[in-house]
Amino acid sequence: MKKRWGFLCAALCLMLLCACGQKQPTPISPDPRPEPVAPRVVSLVCSNGELTLRFHRGEDDLWVWTDNPAFPLDGSCVDALMELVPISEDLSSIPDPAGPEAYGLLDARKYATVGYSDGTSVTCRFGTKSEDGTYYASFDSDPDRICLAPGTLLDLVEQGIYPMAVLPDLPALSADQIREVSLTRGDRTDRITIANSRWMLGGSDMTEDPAVRQLAAFLAAPALTQCVDFAPSEGAAELCGLEPPAAVLQVVSTDPENSYTLTVGALTEDGSACFVTVNDDTTIYLMDAAALEAVRSGME
């Protein structure tokens, strides 16, 4: 009996020694909590009291003009506006201010509102101009705090939406990239064919003609300068001298993708630009009048 107990004790000690020699499992630490994500800017509304521009993030996180999502908006222009929106912490406060009414802030119609992805928003309101040319401003979250803010944002809003449009790129073509140019003014159409870098009109070589050289210079660097009316209403083309047009330029390139039609209308009031349309698009643009001189004057 004593031998059996001795054997069992020895076996038990051996098992304990084996267990002590084994590695204990490392306790699993809980996953670290993810860092909180700061809310993103998803909308911007800014008003100068007369004109209000509204933008929001659309598909692919791109900026969209809320009033007309089809408008070809240049998102970098909205980013530039965002950089000009006053931020409360960056503005110096006026010590011991009077009430908001003393600064034109009681019912201020000039404002900028930034909306965030978490549903919150920040609104800055602009009052009257101060002596140094800045604007008195306050925030809806703390209307009794009166600050001074630059008015650059309001100046840009006053320009409207059209300077923010992406302009179509007209191809820059050299003589060897052009097959034919047709220029119509009224009932007259001049058809110029180009072969071996020679500009031929009615069987005559017009390569060195001043009007043709001016036309060639235009075709080498055509550029629209601004959009003035997207999806114009009825009668707008007539007001801009596009119906009937002053001139129509048709360019046939050796690459069909670079062929285009430019319809030229009237001069602007200051005479610096012309109203134009491109191909079948009804959007009205501006183009430098000096660059268009050869098109407007024709081959006369």
Tab-separated table of C-alpha atoms in Angstrom:
chain	number	residue	atom	x	y	z
A	1	MET	CA	0.000	0.000	0.000
A	2	LYS	CA	2.831	2.359	0.891
A	3	LYS	CA	4.515	1.537	-2.423
A	4	ARG	CA	1.321	2.381	-4.343
A	5	TRP	CA	0.973	5.742	-2.577
A	6	GLY	CA	4.610	6.489	-3.231
A	7	PHE	CA	4.125	5.728	-6.914
A	8	LEU	CA	1.080	8.023	-7.168
A	9	CYS	CA	2.894	10.882	-5.417
A	10	ALA	CA	5.847	10.553	-7.759
A	11	ALA	CA	3.555	10.586	-10.816
A	12	LEU	CA	1.718	13.647	-9.502
A	13	CYS	CA	4.967	15.540	-8.962
A	14	LEU	CA	6.118	14.652	-12.454
A	15	MET	CA	2.893	16.027	-13.970
A	16	LEU	CA	3.249	19.266	-12.004
A	17	LEU	CA	6.827	19.700	-13.189
A	18	CYS	CA	5.769	19.200	-16.816
A	19	ALA	CA	2.973	21.719	-16.443
A	20	CYS	CA	5.329	24.296	-14.933
A	21	GLY	CA	7.692	23.914	-17.888
A	22	GLN	CA	4.998	24.773	-20.450
A	23	LYS	CA	4.516	28.382	-21.698
A	24	GLN	CA	1.422	30.055	-20.419
A	25	PRO	CA	-0.747	31.666	-23.153
A	26	THR	CA	-0.242	35.426	-23.546
A	27	PRO	CA	-3.406	37.291	-22.610
A	28	ILE	CA	-5.038	38.948	-25.656
A	29	SER	CA	-5.202	42.698	-25.282
A	30	PRO	CA	-8.347	44.377	-26.553
A	31	ASP	CA	-8.148	46.101	-29.959
A	32	PRO	CA	-7.199	49.773	-29.641
A	33	ARG	CA	-10.091	52.113	-30.126
A	34	PRO	CA	-10.043	53.803	-33.535
A	35	GLU	CA	-9.168	57.462	-33.599
A	36	PRO	CA	-12.263	59.653	-33.982
A	37	VAL	CA	-12.652	60.947	-37.539
A	38	ALA	CA	-13.122	64.690	-37.847
A	39	PRO	CA	-16.327	65.637	-39.686
A	40	ARG	CA	-15.840	66.626	-43.322
A	41	VAL	CA	-17.078	69.791	-44.967
A	42	VAL	CA	-19.999	68.797	-47.206
A	43	SER	CA	-21.693	72.086	-48.051
A	44	LEU	CA	-21.080	75.794	-48.400
A	45	VAL	CA	-23.617	78.600	-48.684
A	46	CYS	CA	-22.427	82.180	-49.003
A	47	SER	CA	-24.332	85.377	-49.668
A	48	ASN	CA	-23.403	89.014	-50.162
A	49	GLY	CA	-26.949	90.086	-49.321
A	50	GLU	CA	-28.107	90.133	-52.951
A	51	LEU	CA	-26.620	86.996	-54.495
A	52	THR	CA	-26.427	83.603	-52.785
A	53	LEU	CA	-24.205	80.741	-53.954
A	54	ARG	CA	-24.951	77.216	-52.711
A	55	PHE	CA	-22.636	74.232	-53.089
A	56	HIS	CA	-22.607	70.660	-51.821
A	57	ARG	CA	-20.546	67.510	-52.240
A	58	GLY	CA	-21.990	65.218	-54.895
A	59	GLU	CA	-20.883	61.929	-56.399
A	60	ASP	CA	-17.176	61.111	-56.068
A	61	ASP	CA	-17.044	63.809	-53.372
A	62	LEU	CA	-16.923	66.541	-56.037
A	63	TRP	CA	-18.376	69.990	-55.508
A	64	VAL	CA	-21.744	70.682	-57.178
A	65	TRP	CA	-23.640	73.920	-57.667
A	66	THR	CA	-26.815	73.125	-55.736
A	67	ASP	CA	-29.086	75.350	-57.839
A	68	ASN	CA	-28.065	73.528	-61.051
A	69	PRO	CA	-26.036	70.317	-60.606
A	70	ALA	CA	-25.477	70.123	-64.390
A	71	PHE	CA	-23.390	73.307	-64.326
A	72	PRO	CA	-19.718	72.545	-65.215
A	73	LEU	CA	-18.378	73.758	-61.879
A	74	ASP	CA	-14.654	74.068	-61.263
A	75	GLY	CA	-14.380	72.588	-57.765
A	76	SER	CA	-11.111	74.388	-57.084
A	77	CYS	CA	-13.061	77.664	-57.081
A	78	VAL	CA	-15.202	76.389	-54.204
A	79	ASP	CA	-12.081	75.296	-52.356
A	80	ALA	CA	-10.765	78.836	-52.808
A	81	LEU	CA	-13.990	80.214	-51.323
A	82	MET	CA	-13.678	77.810	-48.393
A	83	GLU	CA	-10.251	79.202	-47.581
A	84	LEU	CA	-11.785	82.677	-47.252
A	85	VAL	CA	-14.599	81.695	-44.888
A	86	PRO	CA	-13.806	83.261	-41.498
A	87	ILE	CA	-13.044	80.831	-38.677
A	88	SER	CA	-13.964	82.017	-35.195
A	89	GLU	CA	-10.636	81.245	-33.558
A	90	ASP	CA	-8.739	83.230	-36.183
A	91	LEU	CA	-10.602	86.492	-35.664
A	92	SER	CA	-9.831	89.103	-33.068
A	93	SER	CA	-12.745	90.121	-30.883
A	94	ILE	CA	-13.780	93.687	-30.145
A	95	PRO	CA	-13.500	94.370	-26.401
A	96	ASP	CA	-16.692	95.501	-24.694
A	97	PRO	CA	-18.772	95.652	-27.885
A	98	ALA	CA	-22.156	97.308	-28.196
A	99	GLY	CA	-25.167	95.271	-29.293
A	100	PRO	CA	-25.270	93.553	-32.709
A	101	GLU	CA	-27.465	96.320	-34.114
A	102	ALA	CA	-24.585	98.791	-33.744
A	103	TYR	CA	-22.572	96.811	-36.295
A	104	GLY	CA	-25.296	95.927	-38.791
A	105	LEU	CA	-25.489	92.383	-37.443
A	106	LEU	CA	-29.001	92.279	-36.054
A	107	ASP	CA	-30.573	91.018	-39.302
A	108	ALA	CA	-27.426	90.549	-41.365
A	109	ARG	CA	-28.115	89.234	-44.870
A	110	LYS	CA	-24.449	88.732	-45.683
A	111	TYR	CA	-23.251	85.402	-44.358
A	112	ALA	CA	-21.338	82.172	-44.959
A	113	THR	CA	-22.479	78.783	-43.677
A	114	VAL	CA	-20.270	75.702	-43.682
A	115	GLY	CA	-22.015	72.340	-43.253
A	116	TYR	CA	-20.305	69.208	-41.937
A	117	SER	CA	-20.855	65.490	-42.426
A	118	ASP	CA	-22.040	65.060	-38.832
A	119	GLY	CA	-24.981	67.387	-39.436
A	120	THR	CA	-23.489	70.393	-37.666
A	121	SER	CA	-22.825	73.762	-39.282
A	122	VAL	CA	-21.057	77.054	-38.591
A	123	THR	CA	-22.473	80.365	-39.765
A	124	CYS	CA	-20.563	83.626	-39.870
A	125	ARG	CA	-22.546	86.812	-40.500
A	126	PHE	CA	-21.119	90.020	-41.908
A	127	GLY	CA	-22.336	93.453	-40.839
A	128	THR	CA	-21.220	96.926	-41.893
A	129	LYS	CA	-17.710	97.858	-42.931
A	130	SER	CA	-15.313	99.097	-40.302
A	131	GLU	CA	-12.995	102.084	-40.705
A	132	ASP	CA	-10.133	99.869	-41.904
A	133	GLY	CA	-12.223	98.266	-44.663
A	134	THR	CA	-12.902	94.955	-42.920
A	135	TYR	CA	-16.376	93.815	-41.910
A	136	TYR	CA	-17.869	93.486	-38.461
A	137	ALA	CA	-18.783	89.828	-38.060
A	138	SER	CA	-20.339	87.447	-35.580
A	139	PHE	CA	-21.081	83.738	-35.335
A	140	ASP	CA	-24.498	82.250	-34.735
A	141	SER	CA	-22.995	80.137	-31.964
A	142	ASP	CA	-21.914	83.298	-30.089
A	143	PRO	CA	-23.784	86.334	-31.485
A	144	ASP	CA	-22.613	88.659	-28.711
A	145	ARG	CA	-18.979	88.246	-29.711
A	146	ILE	CA	-18.184	90.858	-32.373
A	147	CYS	CA	-15.152	90.294	-34.590
A	148	LEU	CA	-13.468	91.882	-37.595
A	149	ALA	CA	-13.304	89.816	-40.781
A	150	PRO	CA	-11.939	90.481	-44.292
A	151	GLY	CA	-14.565	90.851	-47.026
A	152	THR	CA	-12.716	89.037	-49.831
A	153	LEU	CA	-15.296	86.248	-49.776
A	154	LEU	CA	-18.117	88.726	-50.397
A	155	ASP	CA	-16.217	90.260	-53.318
A	156	LEU	CA	-15.933	86.851	-54.990
A	157	VAL	CA	-19.591	86.046	-54.379
A	158	GLU	CA	-20.519	89.298	-56.122
A	159	GLN	CA	-18.895	87.983	-59.328
A	160	GLY	CA	-21.504	85.221	-59.483
A	161	ILE	CA	-21.291	81.593	-60.544
A	162	TYR	CA	-20.127	81.947	-64.149
A	163	PRO	CA	-16.454	82.707	-63.450
A	164	MET	CA	-16.416	79.316	-61.680
A	165	ALA	CA	-17.299	77.342	-64.830
A	166	VAL	CA	-14.903	74.907	-66.453
A	167	LEU	CA	-14.338	76.209	-69.985
A	168	PRO	CA	-14.150	73.908	-73.014
A	169	ASP	CA	-10.678	73.561	-74.494
A	170	LEU	CA	-10.543	74.477	-78.165
A	171	PRO	CA	-7.777	72.567	-79.969
A	172	ALA	CA	-4.648	74.490	-80.925
A	173	LEU	CA	-4.061	73.601	-84.584
A	174	SER	CA	-1.146	74.257	-86.917
A	175	ALA	CA	-1.482	74.352	-90.709
A	176	ASP	CA	-0.563	70.683	-91.112
A	177	GLN	CA	-3.393	69.725	-88.720
A	178	ILE	CA	-6.094	71.603	-90.641
A	179	ARG	CA	-7.784	70.353	-93.777
A	180	GLU	CA	-10.275	73.146	-94.371
A	181	VAL	CA	-11.575	76.380	-92.851
A	182	SER	CA	-14.928	77.916	-93.761
A	183	LEU	CA	-15.736	81.454	-92.698
A	184	THR	CA	-19.295	82.730	-93.136
A	185	ARG	CA	-20.334	86.333	-92.663
A	186	GLY	CA	-23.876	87.089	-93.732
A	187	ASP	CA	-24.442	85.637	-97.212
A	188	ARG	CA	-20.752	85.248	-97.970
A	189	THR	CA	-18.741	82.106	-97.230
A	190	ASP	CA	-14.978	81.894	-97.782
A	191	ARG	CA	-13.731	78.312	-98.010
A	192	ILE	CA	-10.002	77.915	-97.443
A	193	THR	CA	-8.300	74.583	-98.094
A	194	ILE	CA	-4.873	73.776	-96.733
A	195	ALA	CA	-2.370	71.425	-98.337
A	196	ASN	CA	1.390	71.302	-97.844
A	197	SER	CA	1.040	74.246	-95.445
A	198	ARG	CA	-0.377	76.418	-98.237
A	199	TRP	CA	-3.662	78.259	-97.596
A	200	MET	CA	-5.704	78.279	-100.814
A	201	LEU	CA	-8.812	80.389	-101.418
A	202	GLY	CA	-10.625	80.201	-104.755
A	203	GLY	CA	-7.536	78.803	-106.494
A	204	SER	CA	-5.264	81.544	-105.121
A	205	ASP	CA	-2.421	81.039	-102.670
A	206	MET	CA	-3.351	83.210	-99.672
A	207	THR	CA	-0.677	81.950	-97.284
A	208	GLU	CA	1.008	85.341	-96.929
A	209	ASP	CA	-2.207	87.372	-96.910
A	210	PRO	CA	-2.408	89.420	-93.647
A	211	ALA	CA	-5.976	88.295	-92.918
A	212	VAL	CA	-5.066	84.643	-93.437
A	213	ARG	CA	-1.964	84.967	-91.278
A	214	GLN	CA	-4.099	86.519	-88.558
A	215	LEU	CA	-6.599	83.679	-88.904
A	216	ALA	CA	-3.796	81.107	-88.682
A	217	ALA	CA	-2.528	82.772	-85.496
A	218	PHE	CA	-6.001	82.544	-83.990
A	219	LEU	CA	-6.375	78.841	-84.880
A	220	ALA	CA	-3.002	78.122	-83.266
A	221	ALA	CA	-4.160	79.403	-79.866
A	222	PRO	CA	-7.951	79.788	-79.561
A	223	ALA	CA	-9.206	80.319	-76.018
A	224	LEU	CA	-12.513	81.050	-74.349
A	225	THR	CA	-12.204	83.523	-71.502
A	226	GLN	CA	-15.429	83.129	-69.505
A	227	CYS	CA	-18.853	81.550	-69.395
A	228	VAL	CA	-21.588	84.194	-69.358
A	229	ASP	CA	-24.795	82.150	-69.641
A	230	PHE	CA	-25.253	78.438	-69.026
A	231	ALA	CA	-28.463	76.975	-70.493
A	232	PRO	CA	-29.600	80.442	-71.647
A	233	SER	CA	-33.241	81.350	-71.692
A	234	GLU	CA	-35.148	82.099	-74.888
A	235	GLY	CA	-34.006	85.325	-76.471
A	236	ALA	CA	-30.559	85.376	-74.841
A	237	ALA	CA	-28.762	84.358	-78.043
A	238	GLU	CA	-30.475	87.162	-79.949
A	239	LEU	CA	-29.504	89.703	-77.294
A	240	CYS	CA	-25.890	88.554	-77.596
A	241	GLY	CA	-25.885	88.947	-81.375
A	242	LEU	CA	-25.753	85.210	-82.001
A	243	GLU	CA	-29.085	84.979	-83.838
A	244	PRO	CA	-28.282	85.831	-86.544
A	245	PRO	CA	-24.539	85.549	-85.897
A	246	ALA	CA	-21.899	88.050	-86.938
A	247	ALA	CA	-19.731	85.203	-88.207
A	248	VAL	CA	-19.473	81.408	-88.200
A	249	LEU	CA	-16.107	79.664	-88.289
A	250	GLN	CA	-15.984	75.969	-89.202
A	251	VAL	CA	-12.670	74.185	-88.779
A	252	VAL	CA	-12.149	70.739	-90.315
A	253	SER	CA	-9.099	69.050	-88.830
A	254	THR	CA	-7.172	66.055	-90.091
A	255	ASP	CA	-8.254	64.533	-86.769
A	256	PRO	CA	-12.083	64.604	-86.679
A	257	GLU	CA	-12.044	64.971	-82.887
A	258	ASN	CA	-10.352	68.363	-83.286
A	259	SER	CA	-12.914	69.750	-85.734
A	260	TYR	CA	-15.244	72.411	-84.337
A	261	THR	CA	-17.648	75.230	-85.161
A	262	LEU	CA	-17.402	78.638	-83.516
A	263	THR	CA	-20.379	80.991	-83.755
A	264	VAL	CA	-19.459	84.625	-83.113
A	265	GLY	CA	-21.939	87.225	-81.890
A	266	ALA	CA	-21.791	90.861	-80.841
A	267	LEU	CA	-19.119	92.738	-78.935
A	268	THR	CA	-19.523	93.357	-75.219
A	269	GLU	CA	-20.303	96.926	-74.146
A	270	ASP	CA	-16.631	97.761	-73.555
A	271	GLY	CA	-15.629	96.181	-76.878
A	272	SER	CA	-13.040	93.912	-75.290
A	273	ALA	CA	-14.749	90.580	-75.986
A	274	CYS	CA	-17.279	88.832	-78.204
A	275	PHE	CA	-20.120	86.510	-77.302
A	276	VAL	CA	-19.566	83.054	-78.824
A	277	THR	CA	-20.942	79.510	-78.763
A	278	VAL	CA	-19.108	76.270	-79.555
A	279	ASN	CA	-20.564	73.513	-81.751
A	280	ASP	CA	-24.166	72.680	-80.801
A	281	ASP	CA	-23.786	73.768	-77.170
A	282	THR	CA	-26.095	76.699	-76.381
A	283	THR	CA	-23.892	77.904	-73.511
A	284	ILE	CA	-22.690	81.433	-74.225
A	285	TYR	CA	-19.037	82.270	-73.640
A	286	LEU	CA	-16.750	85.240	-74.076
A	287	MET	CA	-13.691	85.360	-76.309
A	288	ASP	CA	-11.105	88.110	-76.683
A	289	ALA	CA	-12.226	90.490	-79.448
A	290	ALA	CA	-8.704	91.240	-80.691
A	291	ALA	CA	-7.999	87.545	-81.206
A	292	LEU	CA	-11.237	87.213	-83.163
A	293	GLU	CA	-10.554	90.157	-85.485
A	294	ALA	CA	-9.790	87.940	-88.511
A	295	VAL	CA	-12.983	85.939	-87.957
A	296	ARG	CA	-15.142	89.041	-87.503
A	297	SER	CA	-13.639	90.880	-90.473
A	298	GLY	CA	-13.471	87.938	-92.866
A	299	MET	CA	-11.211	87.802	-95.904
A	300	GLU	CA	-12.046	91.291	-97.137
